[in-house]
Amino acid sequence: MQERASHLQEQCETIRTLGNLTAAAARTSRPNYLYFNYFYQPQHRLLWCSISKVASSSWMYQFNRWAGVPREKIDSVAHDMKGLTRMHYPVPTRADVERLKRNGESPPVTRFVLVRDPIDRFVSAYEDLIVRPQSDNYRNLRRFIFREVYGVDAPVAPENGTPPVVSPVPSFSDFTEFVLRRTNVLDPHWNTYYNLCDPCFLEPSVIIKLETYDRDVAHLLRLANISSGADNYDNAGGNADADASARFEGHRLNVNHHRASSGDTVARSPTTIERLAELTAEQFERLYRRYELDFRLFQYDASHYFALYRAD
């Protein structure tokens, strides 16, 4: 775990010394917006940067439980988990974060972030938000993507409910092209880790990877001296919320991630490989450049992806 943090620091030092040479991955968010993704939990002295599509809803749930919010309340506002969380965790300023980083109290503040393979995350965003959108915003975005890529409106179903001849769902290639053409105001579900969390400023001491999630979370809990409520949760009866602020309810978190076997972080979701087959080599090269800093900072290897596009 320490090796991950050390690697990040080395990469950040290179960026500071030589500058960010990857134009496609340059910062696209305003500096004062970055900290809207930071959450400080004072009881456990945890500073977390939330990244969409990387167990963010699950950890919003956990932070709300630590704040004493009943499970029923959390479930009732599942569509706006971040809004509920912000009621208990104000947005920190840069000065707040700097103070927490240099705080000499014991135990020190544990800064952590959750990441996953950047391409897996990108494909997951497409599957969950474009193929199966749960809100009008993303249903409308499907039509917008179609219009931007092809210059014409997507067909819509007639009023009698008859399905259109051509599906209005953009292909993965269309979605990729749409994202790559845009350099401003990127959706947080596919914006880069570098833009969303400014990891070189946060300097996380714990980097949790979804590919090794259980092991990494166990390390975080030991470091923060937090116990799990898995053993006694179901027997808590009417006092189930009484000690919620002191427990980690990991057994209740629905973390949808691809676990690699035996600690192997090279195995990839079949869906990711299938979707990448829809891209040209040139498209994938551009997609990789968009997320290159994320690959570099968090030690993800893209060589197996590039191998998909090599001629036999």
Coordinates of C-alpha atoms in Angstrom, one line a residue:
M1 CA 0.0 0.0 0.0
Q2 CA 2.8 2.4 0.8
E3 CA 4.4 1.6 -2.5
R4 CA 1.3 3.0 -4.3
A5 CA 1.5 6.2 -2.4
S6 CA 5.2 6.5 -3.0
H7 CA 4.7 5.9 -6.7
L8 CA 2.1 8.6 -6.9
Q9 CA 4.4 11.1 -5.1
E10 CA 7.2 10.3 -7.6
Q11 CA 4.9 10.8 -10.6
C12 CA 3.6 14.1 -9.1
E13 CA 7.1 15.3 -8.6
T14 CA 7.8 14.6 -12.3
I15 CA 4.7 16.6 -13.3
R16 CA 5.7 19.5 -11.1
T17 CA 9.2 19.5 -12.5
L18 CA 8.5 18.9 -16.2
G19 CA 5.0 20.0 -16.3
N20 CA 2.0 18.0 -17.5
L21 CA 3.1 17.0 -21.0
T22 CA -0.2 15.2 -21.8
A23 CA -2.4 17.9 -23.3
A24 CA -5.4 15.6 -23.6
A25 CA -5.4 14.9 -19.8
A26 CA -4.9 18.6 -18.8
R27 CA -7.0 19.9 -16.0
T28 CA -10.5 20.8 -17.2
S29 CA -12.2 21.7 -13.9
R30 CA -11.9 25.0 -12.1
P31 CA -9.5 24.7 -9.2
N32 CA -12.2 25.8 -6.7
Y33 CA -14.5 23.0 -8.0
L34 CA -12.1 20.2 -7.2
Y35 CA -12.8 20.2 -3.5
F36 CA -16.5 19.5 -4.0
N37 CA -15.4 15.9 -4.2
Y38 CA -13.6 16.0 -0.8
F39 CA -15.3 14.7 2.4
Y40 CA -13.7 15.0 5.8
Q41 CA -15.0 12.6 8.5
P42 CA -13.8 14.1 11.8
Q43 CA -14.6 11.2 14.2
H44 CA -12.4 8.8 12.3
R45 CA -10.1 11.5 10.9
L46 CA -10.6 10.4 7.3
L47 CA -10.3 12.6 4.2
W48 CA -11.8 11.0 1.2
C49 CA -12.1 12.1 -2.4
S50 CA -15.2 10.7 -4.1
I51 CA -14.9 9.5 -7.7
S52 CA -18.0 8.6 -9.6
K53 CA -18.1 5.0 -10.9
V54 CA -15.7 3.9 -8.2
A55 CA -17.9 2.7 -5.3
S56 CA -18.8 6.4 -4.6
S57 CA -22.5 5.6 -3.7
S58 CA -21.4 2.9 -1.4
W59 CA -19.0 5.1 0.5
M60 CA -21.5 8.0 0.6
Y61 CA -23.8 5.5 2.3
Q62 CA -21.0 4.7 4.8
F63 CA -20.2 8.3 5.5
N64 CA -23.9 9.0 6.2
R65 CA -24.0 6.1 8.6
W66 CA -21.0 7.5 10.4
A67 CA -22.9 10.8 10.7
G68 CA -25.7 8.9 12.4
V69 CA -28.2 9.0 9.5
P70 CA -30.7 6.1 9.8
R71 CA -30.6 3.5 7.0
E72 CA -34.2 4.3 6.1
K73 CA -33.4 7.9 5.5
I74 CA -30.5 7.0 3.3
D75 CA -32.6 4.6 1.3
S76 CA -35.3 7.2 0.7
V77 CA -32.9 9.6 -1.0
A78 CA -30.7 7.1 -2.8
H79 CA -31.1 9.3 -6.0
D80 CA -29.3 12.1 -4.3
M81 CA -26.8 10.5 -1.9
K82 CA -24.2 13.2 -2.4
G83 CA -26.7 15.9 -1.4
L84 CA -27.6 14.1 1.8
T85 CA -23.9 13.5 2.6
R86 CA -23.2 17.2 2.1
M87 CA -25.7 18.1 4.8
H88 CA -23.3 16.5 7.3
Y89 CA -19.9 17.1 5.6
P90 CA -19.4 20.7 4.4
V91 CA -17.3 21.3 1.3
P92 CA -13.7 21.9 2.5
T93 CA -11.7 24.8 1.1
R94 CA -8.1 24.5 0.0
A95 CA -7.0 26.0 3.3
D96 CA -9.0 23.4 5.1
V97 CA -7.3 20.6 3.3
E98 CA -3.9 22.1 3.8
R99 CA -4.6 22.4 7.5
L100 CA -5.6 18.7 7.7
K101 CA -2.5 17.6 5.8
R102 CA -0.1 19.4 8.1
N103 CA -2.1 18.7 11.3
G104 CA 0.3 17.3 13.9
E105 CA -2.4 15.6 16.1
S106 CA -2.4 11.9 16.7
P107 CA -3.7 9.9 15.0
P108 CA -3.0 11.8 11.8
V109 CA -5.7 12.3 9.2
T110 CA -5.8 9.4 6.7
R111 CA -6.3 10.7 3.2
F112 CA -7.7 8.1 0.8
V113 CA -9.1 7.6 -2.7
L114 CA -10.6 4.7 -4.5
V115 CA -9.7 4.0 -8.1
R116 CA -10.2 1.3 -10.8
D117 CA -8.7 0.6 -14.2
P118 CA -9.6 3.8 -16.1
I119 CA -10.9 2.0 -19.2
D120 CA -13.1 -0.3 -17.1
R121 CA -14.5 2.8 -15.5
F122 CA -15.2 4.4 -18.8
V123 CA -16.9 1.4 -20.2
S124 CA -19.0 1.1 -17.0
A125 CA -20.1 4.7 -17.4
Y126 CA -21.3 3.9 -20.9
E127 CA -23.2 0.7 -19.8
D128 CA -24.9 2.3 -16.8
L129 CA -25.6 5.8 -18.0
I130 CA -26.0 5.6 -21.8
V131 CA -27.2 2.0 -22.5
R132 CA -29.4 1.9 -19.4
P133 CA -30.0 5.5 -18.3
Q134 CA -32.0 5.9 -15.1
S135 CA -32.7 9.6 -15.5
D136 CA -34.1 12.0 -18.1
N137 CA -30.7 13.8 -18.1
Y138 CA -28.9 10.8 -19.6
R139 CA -31.8 9.8 -21.8
N140 CA -31.6 13.3 -23.3
L141 CA -27.8 13.0 -23.5
R142 CA -28.2 9.9 -25.7
R143 CA -30.1 12.0 -28.3
F144 CA -27.5 14.8 -28.0
I145 CA -24.6 12.4 -28.6
F146 CA -26.4 11.1 -31.7
R147 CA -27.0 14.6 -33.0
E148 CA -23.4 15.8 -32.3
V149 CA -21.7 12.7 -33.9
Y150 CA -23.9 12.4 -36.9
G151 CA -25.4 15.9 -37.3
V152 CA -29.0 14.6 -37.3
D153 CA -31.5 14.0 -34.5
A154 CA -31.8 10.4 -33.2
P155 CA -35.1 8.7 -34.2
V156 CA -37.7 8.6 -31.5
A157 CA -40.6 6.3 -31.0
P158 CA -44.0 7.4 -32.4
E159 CA -46.8 8.2 -30.0
N160 CA -48.4 4.8 -30.4
G161 CA -45.3 3.3 -28.8
T162 CA -44.0 1.6 -31.9
P163 CA -40.2 1.3 -31.5
P164 CA -38.1 3.3 -34.0
V165 CA -36.4 1.5 -36.9
V166 CA -33.0 2.6 -35.7
S167 CA -32.1 2.4 -32.0
P168 CA -31.5 5.9 -30.4
V169 CA -28.8 4.4 -28.1
P170 CA -25.4 5.6 -29.3
S171 CA -22.9 2.9 -29.9
F172 CA -19.8 2.7 -27.7
S173 CA -17.8 4.2 -30.6
D174 CA -20.2 7.1 -30.9
F175 CA -20.0 7.7 -27.1
T176 CA -16.2 7.6 -27.2
E177 CA -16.1 10.0 -30.1
F178 CA -18.4 12.4 -28.2
V179 CA -16.3 12.4 -25.1
L180 CA -13.1 12.8 -27.0
R181 CA -14.4 15.9 -28.8
R182 CA -15.1 17.6 -25.6
T183 CA -12.5 19.3 -23.4
N184 CA -14.7 21.4 -21.2
V185 CA -17.3 20.6 -18.5
L186 CA -16.8 16.8 -18.5
D187 CA -19.4 14.7 -16.8
P188 CA -18.0 13.5 -13.4
H189 CA -18.8 9.9 -14.4
W190 CA -16.1 9.9 -17.0
N191 CA -13.9 12.9 -16.1
T192 CA -10.4 11.9 -15.1
Y193 CA -9.1 11.1 -11.6
Y194 CA -6.6 13.8 -12.1
N195 CA -9.3 16.4 -12.7
L196 CA -11.7 15.2 -10.1
C197 CA -9.4 14.8 -7.2
D198 CA -6.2 16.6 -7.9
P199 CA -4.3 13.7 -6.3
C200 CA -1.0 15.6 -6.4
F201 CA -2.5 18.1 -4.0
L202 CA -4.5 15.5 -1.9
E203 CA -1.4 13.2 -1.5
P204 CA -3.5 10.2 -0.4
S205 CA -1.8 7.9 2.1
V206 CA -4.1 5.0 1.1
I207 CA -5.0 4.2 -2.5
I208 CA -7.8 1.6 -2.7
K209 CA -8.1 -0.3 -5.9
L210 CA -11.4 -2.0 -6.8
E211 CA -9.4 -4.9 -8.2
T212 CA -8.1 -5.6 -4.7
Y213 CA -10.9 -3.9 -2.8
D214 CA -11.4 -6.2 0.2
R215 CA -7.7 -6.4 1.1
D216 CA -7.3 -2.6 0.6
V217 CA -10.3 -1.7 2.7
A218 CA -9.2 -4.0 5.5
H219 CA -5.9 -2.1 5.5
L220 CA -7.7 1.3 5.7
L221 CA -9.9 0.1 8.6
R222 CA -6.8 -1.1 10.5
L223 CA -5.0 2.2 9.9
A224 CA -8.0 4.2 11.1
N225 CA -8.8 1.8 14.0
I226 CA -12.4 1.2 12.7
S227 CA -14.2 -2.0 13.5
S228 CA -16.6 -3.8 11.2
G229 CA -20.2 -4.3 12.2
A230 CA -20.6 -7.4 10.1
D231 CA -20.5 -9.9 13.0
N232 CA -23.2 -8.3 15.2
Y233 CA -25.2 -6.1 12.9
D234 CA -28.1 -8.5 12.3
N235 CA -28.5 -9.0 16.1
A236 CA -28.4 -5.3 17.0
G237 CA -32.2 -5.2 17.2
G238 CA -33.8 -1.8 18.0
N239 CA -30.4 -0.3 18.7
A240 CA -29.0 -0.9 15.3
D241 CA -28.3 2.8 14.8
A242 CA -26.9 3.3 18.3
D243 CA -23.2 2.7 17.4
A244 CA -23.4 3.2 13.7
S245 CA -21.0 6.1 13.9
A246 CA -18.3 3.7 15.2
R247 CA -18.7 0.8 12.7
F248 CA -17.9 0.0 9.1
E249 CA -20.9 -1.6 7.5
G250 CA -19.0 -3.1 4.6
H251 CA -21.3 -6.1 4.5
R252 CA -24.1 -3.7 3.5
L253 CA -22.2 -1.9 0.8
N254 CA -23.1 -2.9 -2.8
V255 CA -19.8 -2.5 -4.4
N256 CA -20.1 -3.5 -8.1
H257 CA -16.5 -4.2 -9.2
H258 CA -14.5 -6.8 -11.0
R259 CA -12.4 -8.6 -8.4
A260 CA -9.3 -10.1 -9.9
S261 CA -8.3 -13.5 -8.5
S262 CA -5.3 -14.0 -6.2
G263 CA -4.5 -10.3 -6.2
D264 CA -4.1 -10.3 -10.0
T265 CA -5.0 -6.8 -11.3
V266 CA -4.4 -7.7 -15.0
A267 CA -7.7 -9.6 -15.6
R268 CA -10.3 -7.5 -17.3
S269 CA -14.1 -7.6 -17.5
P270 CA -15.3 -9.3 -20.6
T271 CA -17.6 -6.4 -21.2
T272 CA -14.6 -4.0 -21.4
I273 CA -12.9 -6.2 -24.0
E274 CA -16.1 -6.5 -26.1
R275 CA -16.7 -2.8 -26.1
L276 CA -13.1 -2.0 -27.1
A277 CA -13.5 -4.2 -30.1
E278 CA -15.9 -1.5 -31.4
L279 CA -13.2 1.1 -31.5
T280 CA -10.5 1.6 -34.1
A281 CA -6.9 1.6 -33.1
E282 CA -6.8 5.4 -33.7
Q283 CA -9.8 5.9 -31.4
F284 CA -8.3 3.9 -28.6
E285 CA -5.0 5.7 -28.9
R286 CA -6.9 9.0 -28.3
L287 CA -9.0 7.5 -25.5
Y288 CA -5.8 6.3 -23.8
R289 CA -4.2 9.8 -24.1
R290 CA -7.3 11.3 -22.4
Y291 CA -6.7 9.0 -19.4
E292 CA -2.9 8.6 -19.6
L293 CA -2.2 10.5 -16.4
D294 CA -4.6 8.3 -14.5
F295 CA -2.8 5.2 -15.8
R296 CA 0.5 6.6 -14.8
L297 CA -0.4 8.0 -11.4
F298 CA -2.1 4.9 -10.2
Q299 CA 0.0 2.2 -11.8
Y300 CA -2.4 0.8 -14.3
D301 CA -1.0 -1.0 -17.4
A302 CA -2.6 -0.4 -20.8
S303 CA -0.3 -2.7 -22.8
H304 CA -2.9 -5.5 -22.9
Y305 CA -5.4 -3.0 -24.4
F306 CA -3.0 -1.9 -27.1
A307 CA -2.3 -5.5 -27.9
L308 CA -6.0 -5.9 -29.0
Y309 CA -5.3 -3.6 -31.9
R310 CA -2.1 -5.2 -33.2
A311 CA -2.2 -6.9 -36.5
D312 CA -2.0 -10.7 -36.3

